[in-house]
């Protein structure tokens, strides 16, 4: 390819955001969209808790309660926390390995837009009025057309299908990026822990998401085309759904938690100002957790009746996961031990993570014991357990990561004082909400039930739990307020705003220029930037001479491909509904809407294949004008 | 930039698909994608195995399947894998005419496979084996139909690549595209070998 100067249209304003293929901007888009859905899921959570504040409350109907719990779980997991994980992975991983971009900028953009349109389709159910109400696990026969006759579950199957496609593309993208795009000297065993976590999480996404894709297709075929996968009358098997769902569903919880492990490993070693204790064992433990995560799905099905042998095997496999997790916990403690610790907001979240996550882990081992599981099953004990690992683990980790990398993403540091106050509000609120739920479960309060009778010992603890949930809501609002007031400050964050940065992202301006590194850095050891600092160097040694940098062109195709899938999904959903309007009936009942939607998507794929993207070059003069250190 | 790879300008590299960073990314990303596809088909196979005896009032596998026609389809697809190997050989030797010739043969074989599959499905429907007949029939059409859809996508894709290679010539941008389409083609061939064994042969015997 010759270095001919290509003129590429550069967009500004809203078109810039719709067409961007820059991983840092896509990270910000993921954060915005994920934050929006996190807010929706949070409002649903608070409505659930207000309904349960007192016995025999009638704030919402039983039907609305089912819709709230279903959408709370689905939204938070698929549309809230996963995109925020992707936001941090996009914003930080290429910087941590010294890369100029991800391996597939086009797919990166496509992944974001399919996630967003899938999420919008799912939440459109609130406006249409047919909301998914079969639980986030959508078990059959509850989720089949006999017991869920309206379109709620169709929004679930098709919305998740589209957004899951985006996640899968993102996973492949990060695997290839980390394998192929590392800077010279950045060997696998020198990669920062967050990059390692992103790597293993991406591998889990690659092998777990196709399973749920198939599960959702089977459920969709049963519901929309009268298939018989789960129709017992014609030989179908409802337990099949549970297996497929959890073969995906259990790796999914490690997809969620591993990035949090990575974040807090980086945050703790930065603010303890020490090398991460036991780095190699951390890497090994991460890989082991990822591997074992695929071996334990049936522990969600102990009460189904798989038999004592299966239950015993899955019980032991589950308990095994406590070993690599324990390794990590001790390594974090030893990283802090003897360190010169700075209690920044990011570090408070990371330190708060450790005991909270341990509690979630301990109840996890309790639940892993099959005989005891029969007692805990379907009670608030389970709710307490998974919120301790997902909120007390992952969400605290995400808040930690957001405080830590905010200056790198936006060029402005969040207010520390307000950040610490937010931590205490959120953390205390969290413990109040979920600690008592262990005991509610042990004394027999069932989950997924819209209300309860008075004087069973449930009243006070439910009241405490609701107060805690409102405190978490206030904490989230404080975080948003912090973002708002920070955004009015000048963009003046230094390259290394915490002054103790250890990894490559802290060697370039905040926020980084579109090409990240003016010259690809040479990595000379683990904690590459810290090593240079300790050797008295003010900057990284470049691994290449200054030269023109090739960049991919912006493109609108991923946006339209996702719009096409959205339209097609909508068409399939209403393909067999009666319509009063003859034209609408013609369009939907003959699947013309779906064909148009898929036509848009495949048409865009065709254009992408036929028209090669020459990209454009940023020339040396332009690099020198910008002056920033690389 | 390193994107321009290790090869000497003007000389056709031994592995043109790996000569640029973009090419290496594409090939690796595609292998990983096929890993995900393997899980996808694995789940469909597991579903089929779980439901294959649940025929209800519909015909059983032993009553339905006629091995000669499926055997012919298998032979056609296996040969098409061989012809796509010849295409990649031509790609490595920079023989554009041979490349296009072998890709056309591959596509034609793919279309004949699809023709046989459609004929087969129409026959089954005449025998009362519809998508909605039983759990077995739903699982059968989903698994085999998914594979058929992959073949259909493959022939359209390779056709598009033939046109592109004719128009743009063989270079370091088009070479990785042709190469990954060949890996894709082998993958759906391997999946078919499993379908032939698990669905048809086991359906006749067990």
PDB file of N, CA and C in Angstrom, chain B residues 139-200:
ATOM      1  N   UNK B 139     -35.920 -29.750  16.107  1.00  0.00           N
ATOM      2  CA  UNK B 139     -34.469 -29.762  16.338  1.00  0.00           C
ATOM      3  C   UNK B 139     -33.729 -30.087  15.054  1.00  0.00           C
ATOM      4  N   UNK B 140     -34.285 -31.005  14.242  1.00  0.00           N
ATOM      5  CA  UNK B 140     -33.653 -31.382  12.980  1.00  0.00           C
ATOM      6  C   UNK B 140     -33.556 -30.182  12.042  1.00  0.00           C
ATOM      7  N   UNK B 141     -34.694 -29.524  11.818  1.00  0.00           N
ATOM      8  CA  UNK B 141     -34.674 -28.411  10.861  1.00  0.00           C
ATOM      9  C   UNK B 141     -33.813 -27.257  11.380  1.00  0.00           C
ATOM     10  N   UNK B 142     -33.789 -27.063  12.696  1.00  0.00           N
ATOM     11  CA  UNK B 142     -32.972 -25.959  13.219  1.00  0.00           C
ATOM     12  C   UNK B 142     -31.485 -26.240  13.009  1.00  0.00           C
ATOM     13  N   UNK B 143     -31.042 -27.459  13.377  1.00  0.00           N
ATOM     14  CA  UNK B 143     -29.614 -27.784  13.234  1.00  0.00           C
ATOM     15  C   UNK B 143     -29.202 -27.806  11.765  1.00  0.00           C
ATOM     16  N   UNK B 144     -29.916 -28.603  10.968  1.00  0.00           N
ATOM     17  CA  UNK B 144     -29.512 -28.750   9.561  1.00  0.00           C
ATOM     18  C   UNK B 144     -29.763 -27.443   8.809  1.00  0.00           C
ATOM     19  N   UNK B 145     -30.847 -26.744   9.172  1.00  0.00           N
ATOM     20  CA  UNK B 145     -31.144 -25.466   8.526  1.00  0.00           C
ATOM     21  C   UNK B 145     -30.092 -24.402   8.845  1.00  0.00           C
ATOM     22  N   UNK B 146     -29.608 -24.391  10.085  1.00  0.00           N
ATOM     23  CA  UNK B 146     -28.542 -23.444  10.434  1.00  0.00           C
ATOM     24  C   UNK B 146     -27.312 -23.699   9.576  1.00  0.00           C
ATOM     25  N   UNK B 147     -27.007 -25.000   9.418  1.00  0.00           N
ATOM     26  CA  UNK B 147     -25.858 -25.323   8.568  1.00  0.00           C
ATOM     27  C   UNK B 147     -26.123 -24.874   7.135  1.00  0.00           C
ATOM     28  N   UNK B 148     -27.336 -25.154   6.642  1.00  0.00           N
ATOM     29  CA  UNK B 148     -27.682 -24.762   5.277  1.00  0.00           C
ATOM     30  C   UNK B 148     -27.573 -23.252   5.089  1.00  0.00           C
ATOM     31  N   UNK B 149     -28.024 -22.487   6.099  1.00  0.00           N
ATOM     32  CA  UNK B 149     -27.928 -21.028   6.015  1.00  0.00           C
ATOM     33  C   UNK B 149     -26.464 -20.602   5.952  1.00  0.00           C
ATOM     34  N   UNK B 150     -25.603 -21.322   6.691  1.00  0.00           N
ATOM     35  CA  UNK B 150     -24.169 -21.009   6.635  1.00  0.00           C
ATOM     36  C   UNK B 150     -23.616 -21.283   5.232  1.00  0.00           C
ATOM     37  N   UNK B 151     -24.056 -22.399   4.614  1.00  0.00           N
ATOM     38  CA  UNK B 151     -23.593 -22.700   3.255  1.00  0.00           C
ATOM     39  C   UNK B 151     -24.077 -21.605   2.306  1.00  0.00           C
ATOM     40  N   UNK B 152     -25.347 -21.211   2.452  1.00  0.00           N
ATOM     41  CA  UNK B 152     -25.901 -20.181   1.564  1.00  0.00           C
ATOM     42  C   UNK B 152     -25.116 -18.878   1.711  1.00  0.00           C
ATOM     43  N   UNK B 153     -24.836 -18.501   2.972  1.00  0.00           N
ATOM     44  CA  UNK B 153     -24.044 -17.285   3.181  1.00  0.00           C
ATOM     45  C   UNK B 153     -22.672 -17.443   2.527  1.00  0.00           C
ATOM     46  N   UNK B 154     -22.095 -18.641   2.686  1.00  0.00           N
ATOM     47  CA  UNK B 154     -20.758 -18.899   2.137  1.00  0.00           C
ATOM     48  C   UNK B 154     -20.714 -18.747   0.629  1.00  0.00           C
ATOM     49  N   UNK B 155     -21.690 -19.323  -0.082  1.00  0.00           N
ATOM     50  CA  UNK B 155     -21.623 -19.234  -1.550  1.00  0.00           C
ATOM     51  C   UNK B 155     -21.814 -17.792  -2.014  1.00  0.00           C
ATOM     52  N   UNK B 156     -22.696 -17.048  -1.346  1.00  0.00           N
ATOM     53  CA  UNK B 156     -22.886 -15.650  -1.738  1.00  0.00           C
ATOM     54  C   UNK B 156     -21.612 -14.845  -1.470  1.00  0.00           C
ATOM     55  N   UNK B 157     -21.002 -15.126  -0.318  1.00  0.00           N
ATOM     56  CA  UNK B 157     -19.776 -14.414   0.066  1.00  0.00           C
ATOM     57  C   UNK B 157     -18.666 -14.699  -0.942  1.00  0.00           C
ATOM     58  N   UNK B 158     -18.447 -15.984  -1.246  1.00  0.00           N
ATOM     59  CA  UNK B 158     -17.345 -16.336  -2.153  1.00  0.00           C
ATOM     60  C   UNK B 158     -17.634 -15.780  -3.550  1.00  0.00           C
ATOM     61  N   UNK B 159     -18.908 -15.773  -3.946  1.00  0.00           N
ATOM     62  CA  UNK B 159     -19.248 -15.170  -5.238  1.00  0.00           C
ATOM     63  C   UNK B 159     -18.833 -13.697  -5.260  1.00  0.00           C
ATOM     64  N   UNK B 160     -19.161 -13.010  -4.178  1.00  0.00           N
ATOM     65  CA  UNK B 160     -18.788 -11.593  -4.091  1.00  0.00           C
ATOM     66  C   UNK B 160     -17.270 -11.424  -4.167  1.00  0.00           C
ATOM     67  N   UNK B 161     -16.543 -12.359  -3.532  1.00  0.00           N
ATOM     68  CA  UNK B 161     -15.078 -12.272  -3.546  1.00  0.00           C
ATOM     69  C   UNK B 161     -14.521 -12.534  -4.942  1.00  0.00           C
ATOM     70  N   UNK B 162     -15.157 -13.455  -5.675  1.00  0.00           N
ATOM     71  CA  UNK B 162     -14.698 -13.712  -7.052  1.00  0.00           C
ATOM     72  C   UNK B 162     -14.780 -12.418  -7.852  1.00  0.00           C
ATOM     73  N   UNK B 163     -15.920 -11.713  -7.725  1.00  0.00           N
ATOM     74  CA  UNK B 163     -16.093 -10.457  -8.463  1.00  0.00           C
ATOM     75  C   UNK B 163     -15.033  -9.445  -8.026  1.00  0.00           C
ATOM     76  N   UNK B 164     -14.800  -9.384  -6.708  1.00  0.00           N
ATOM     77  CA  UNK B 164     -13.805  -8.425  -6.218  1.00  0.00           C
ATOM     78  C   UNK B 164     -12.408  -8.726  -6.740  1.00  0.00           C
ATOM     79  N   UNK B 165     -12.031 -10.015  -6.711  1.00  0.00           N
ATOM     80  CA  UNK B 165     -10.684 -10.363  -7.183  1.00  0.00           C
ATOM     81  C   UNK B 165     -10.565 -10.036  -8.664  1.00  0.00           C
ATOM     82  N   UNK B 166     -11.654 -10.265  -9.435  1.00  0.00           N
ATOM     83  CA  UNK B 166     -11.619  -9.926 -10.867  1.00  0.00           C
ATOM     84  C   UNK B 166     -11.413  -8.427 -11.060  1.00  0.00           C
ATOM     85  N   UNK B 167     -12.125  -7.634 -10.237  1.00  0.00           N
ATOM     86  CA  UNK B 167     -12.068  -6.183 -10.456  1.00  0.00           C
ATOM     87  C   UNK B 167     -10.808  -5.563  -9.872  1.00  0.00           C
ATOM     88  N   UNK B 168     -10.461  -5.959  -8.647  1.00  0.00           N
ATOM     89  CA  UNK B 168      -9.361  -5.279  -7.956  1.00  0.00           C
ATOM     90  C   UNK B 168      -8.042  -6.007  -8.111  1.00  0.00           C
ATOM     91  N   UNK B 169      -8.102  -7.251  -8.620  1.00  0.00           N
ATOM     92  CA  UNK B 169      -6.887  -8.039  -8.697  1.00  0.00           C
ATOM     93  C   UNK B 169      -6.557  -8.659  -7.350  1.00  0.00           C
ATOM     94  N   UNK B 170      -5.508  -9.482  -7.366  1.00  0.00           N
ATOM     95  CA  UNK B 170      -5.095 -10.144  -6.137  1.00  0.00           C
ATOM     96  C   UNK B 170      -4.028  -9.281  -5.481  1.00  0.00           C
ATOM     97  N   UNK B 171      -4.308  -8.774  -4.285  1.00  0.00           N
ATOM     98  CA  UNK B 171      -3.305  -7.976  -3.579  1.00  0.00           C
ATOM     99  C   UNK B 171      -3.401  -8.258  -2.088  1.00  0.00           C
ATOM    100  N   UNK B 172      -2.664  -7.511  -1.298  1.00  0.00           N
ATOM    101  CA  UNK B 172      -2.596  -7.829   0.134  1.00  0.00           C
ATOM    102  C   UNK B 172      -3.871  -7.433   0.869  1.00  0.00           C
ATOM    103  N   UNK B 173      -4.799  -6.747   0.204  1.00  0.00           N
ATOM    104  CA  UNK B 173      -6.103  -6.480   0.823  1.00  0.00           C
ATOM    105  C   UNK B 173      -7.078  -7.594   0.487  1.00  0.00           C
ATOM    106  N   UNK B 174      -7.068  -8.044  -0.783  1.00  0.00           N
ATOM    107  CA  UNK B 174      -8.037  -9.083  -1.160  1.00  0.00           C
ATOM    108  C   UNK B 174      -7.592 -10.478  -0.711  1.00  0.00           C
ATOM    109  N   UNK B 175      -6.276 -10.707  -0.613  1.00  0.00           N
ATOM    110  CA  UNK B 175      -5.809 -12.058  -0.273  1.00  0.00           C
ATOM    111  C   UNK B 175      -6.339 -12.550   1.080  1.00  0.00           C
ATOM    112  N   UNK B 176      -6.259 -11.743   2.163  1.00  0.00           N
ATOM    113  CA  UNK B 176      -6.792 -12.252   3.431  1.00  0.00           C
ATOM    114  C   UNK B 176      -8.286 -12.545   3.367  1.00  0.00           C
ATOM    115  N   UNK B 177      -9.023 -11.752   2.559  1.00  0.00           N
ATOM    116  CA  UNK B 177     -10.467 -12.000   2.444  1.00  0.00           C
ATOM    117  C   UNK B 177     -10.732 -13.375   1.859  1.00  0.00           C
ATOM    118  N   UNK B 178     -10.001 -13.696   0.779  1.00  0.00           N
ATOM    119  CA  UNK B 178     -10.191 -15.005   0.149  1.00  0.00           C
ATOM    120  C   UNK B 178      -9.773 -16.103   1.124  1.00  0.00           C
ATOM    121  N   UNK B 179      -8.672 -15.863   1.834  1.00  0.00           N
ATOM    122  CA  UNK B 179      -8.158 -16.887   2.746  1.00  0.00           C
ATOM    123  C   UNK B 179      -9.176 -17.195   3.847  1.00  0.00           C
ATOM    124  N   UNK B 180      -9.751 -16.151   4.486  1.00  0.00           N
ATOM    125  CA  UNK B 180     -10.692 -16.439   5.584  1.00  0.00           C
ATOM    126  C   UNK B 180     -11.963 -17.081   5.044  1.00  0.00           C
ATOM    127  N   UNK B 181     -12.359 -16.736   3.815  1.00  0.00           N
ATOM    128  CA  UNK B 181     -13.544 -17.400   3.275  1.00  0.00           C
ATOM    129  C   UNK B 181     -13.274 -18.890   3.090  1.00  0.00           C
ATOM    130  N   UNK B 182     -12.009 -19.231   2.794  1.00  0.00           N
ATOM    131  CA  UNK B 182     -11.661 -20.651   2.656  1.00  0.00           C
ATOM    132  C   UNK B 182     -11.714 -21.357   4.011  1.00  0.00           C
ATOM    133  N   UNK B 183     -11.226 -20.693   5.071  1.00  0.00           N
ATOM    134  CA  UNK B 183     -11.312 -21.345   6.401  1.00  0.00           C
ATOM    135  C   UNK B 183     -12.780 -21.543   6.768  1.00  0.00           C
ATOM    136  N   UNK B 184     -13.582 -20.533   6.466  1.00  0.00           N
ATOM    137  CA  UNK B 184     -15.019 -20.628   6.751  1.00  0.00           C
ATOM    138  C   UNK B 184     -15.604 -21.840   6.032  1.00  0.00           C
ATOM    139  N   UNK B 185     -15.211 -21.979   4.769  1.00  0.00           N
ATOM    140  CA  UNK B 185     -15.774 -23.072   3.975  1.00  0.00           C
ATOM    141  C   UNK B 185     -15.378 -24.426   4.570  1.00  0.00           C
ATOM    142  N   UNK B 186     -14.118 -24.570   4.993  1.00  0.00           N
ATOM    143  CA  UNK B 186     -13.713 -25.828   5.631  1.00  0.00           C
ATOM    144  C   UNK B 186     -14.514 -26.055   6.903  1.00  0.00           C
ATOM    145  N   UNK B 187     -14.732 -24.971   7.656  1.00  0.00           N
ATOM    146  CA  UNK B 187     -15.457 -25.130   8.916  1.00  0.00           C
ATOM    147  C   UNK B 187     -16.856 -25.676   8.661  1.00  0.00           C
ATOM    148  N   UNK B 188     -17.593 -25.105   7.699  1.00  0.00           N
ATOM    149  CA  UNK B 188     -18.955 -25.610   7.507  1.00  0.00           C
ATOM    150  C   UNK B 188     -18.924 -27.017   6.924  1.00  0.00           C
ATOM    151  N   UNK B 189     -17.809 -27.358   6.263  1.00  0.00           N
ATOM    152  CA  UNK B 189     -17.659 -28.731   5.808  1.00  0.00           C
ATOM    153  C   UNK B 189     -17.494 -29.675   6.998  1.00  0.00           C
ATOM    154  N   UNK B 190     -16.662 -29.274   7.956  1.00  0.00           N
ATOM    155  CA  UNK B 190     -16.461 -30.103   9.158  1.00  0.00           C
ATOM    156  C   UNK B 190     -17.781 -30.267   9.910  1.00  0.00           C
ATOM    157  N   UNK B 191     -18.526 -29.162  10.018  1.00  0.00           N
ATOM    158  CA  UNK B 191     -19.820 -29.253  10.707  1.00  0.00           C
ATOM    159  C   UNK B 191     -20.707 -30.262   9.986  1.00  0.00           C
ATOM    160  N   UNK B 192     -20.648 -30.243   8.657  1.00  0.00           N
ATOM    161  CA  UNK B 192     -21.485 -31.192   7.911  1.00  0.00           C
ATOM    162  C   UNK B 192     -21.072 -32.636   8.199  1.00  0.00           C
ATOM    163  N   UNK B 193     -19.770 -32.891   8.319  1.00  0.00           N
ATOM    164  CA  UNK B 193     -19.317 -34.246   8.633  1.00  0.00           C
ATOM    165  C   UNK B 193     -19.967 -34.716   9.937  1.00  0.00           C
ATOM    166  N   UNK B 194     -20.030 -33.808  10.912  1.00  0.00           N
ATOM    167  CA  UNK B 194     -20.683 -34.166  12.181  1.00  0.00           C
ATOM    168  C   UNK B 194     -22.186 -34.361  11.977  1.00  0.00           C
ATOM    169  N   UNK B 195     -22.812 -33.500  11.162  1.00  0.00           N
ATOM    170  CA  UNK B 195     -24.248 -33.666  10.920  1.00  0.00           C
ATOM    171  C   UNK B 195     -24.506 -35.014  10.248  1.00  0.00           C
ATOM    172  N   UNK B 196     -23.669 -35.330   9.249  1.00  0.00           N
ATOM    173  CA  UNK B 196     -23.843 -36.602   8.537  1.00  0.00           C
ATOM    174  C   UNK B 196     -23.765 -37.766   9.520  1.00  0.00           C
ATOM    175  N   UNK B 197     -22.813 -37.686  10.453  1.00  0.00           N
ATOM    176  CA  UNK B 197     -22.631 -38.772  11.410  1.00  0.00           C
ATOM    177  C   UNK B 197     -23.740 -38.794  12.449  1.00  0.00           C
ATOM    178  N   UNK B 198     -23.925 -37.645  13.123  1.00  0.00           N
ATOM    179  CA  UNK B 198     -24.807 -37.619  14.289  1.00  0.00           C
ATOM    180  C   UNK B 198     -26.275 -37.659  13.867  1.00  0.00           C
ATOM    181  N   UNK B 199     -26.625 -36.922  12.834  1.00  0.00           N
ATOM    182  CA  UNK B 199     -28.031 -36.859  12.445  1.00  0.00           C
ATOM    183  C   UNK B 199     -28.398 -38.047  11.563  1.00  0.00           C
ATOM    184  N   UNK B 200     -27.659 -38.233  10.474  1.00  0.00           N
ATOM    185  CA  UNK B 200     -28.108 -39.205   9.470  1.00  0.00           C
ATOM    186  C   UNK B 200     -27.669 -40.625   9.799  1.00  0.00           C
TER     187      UNK B 200
END
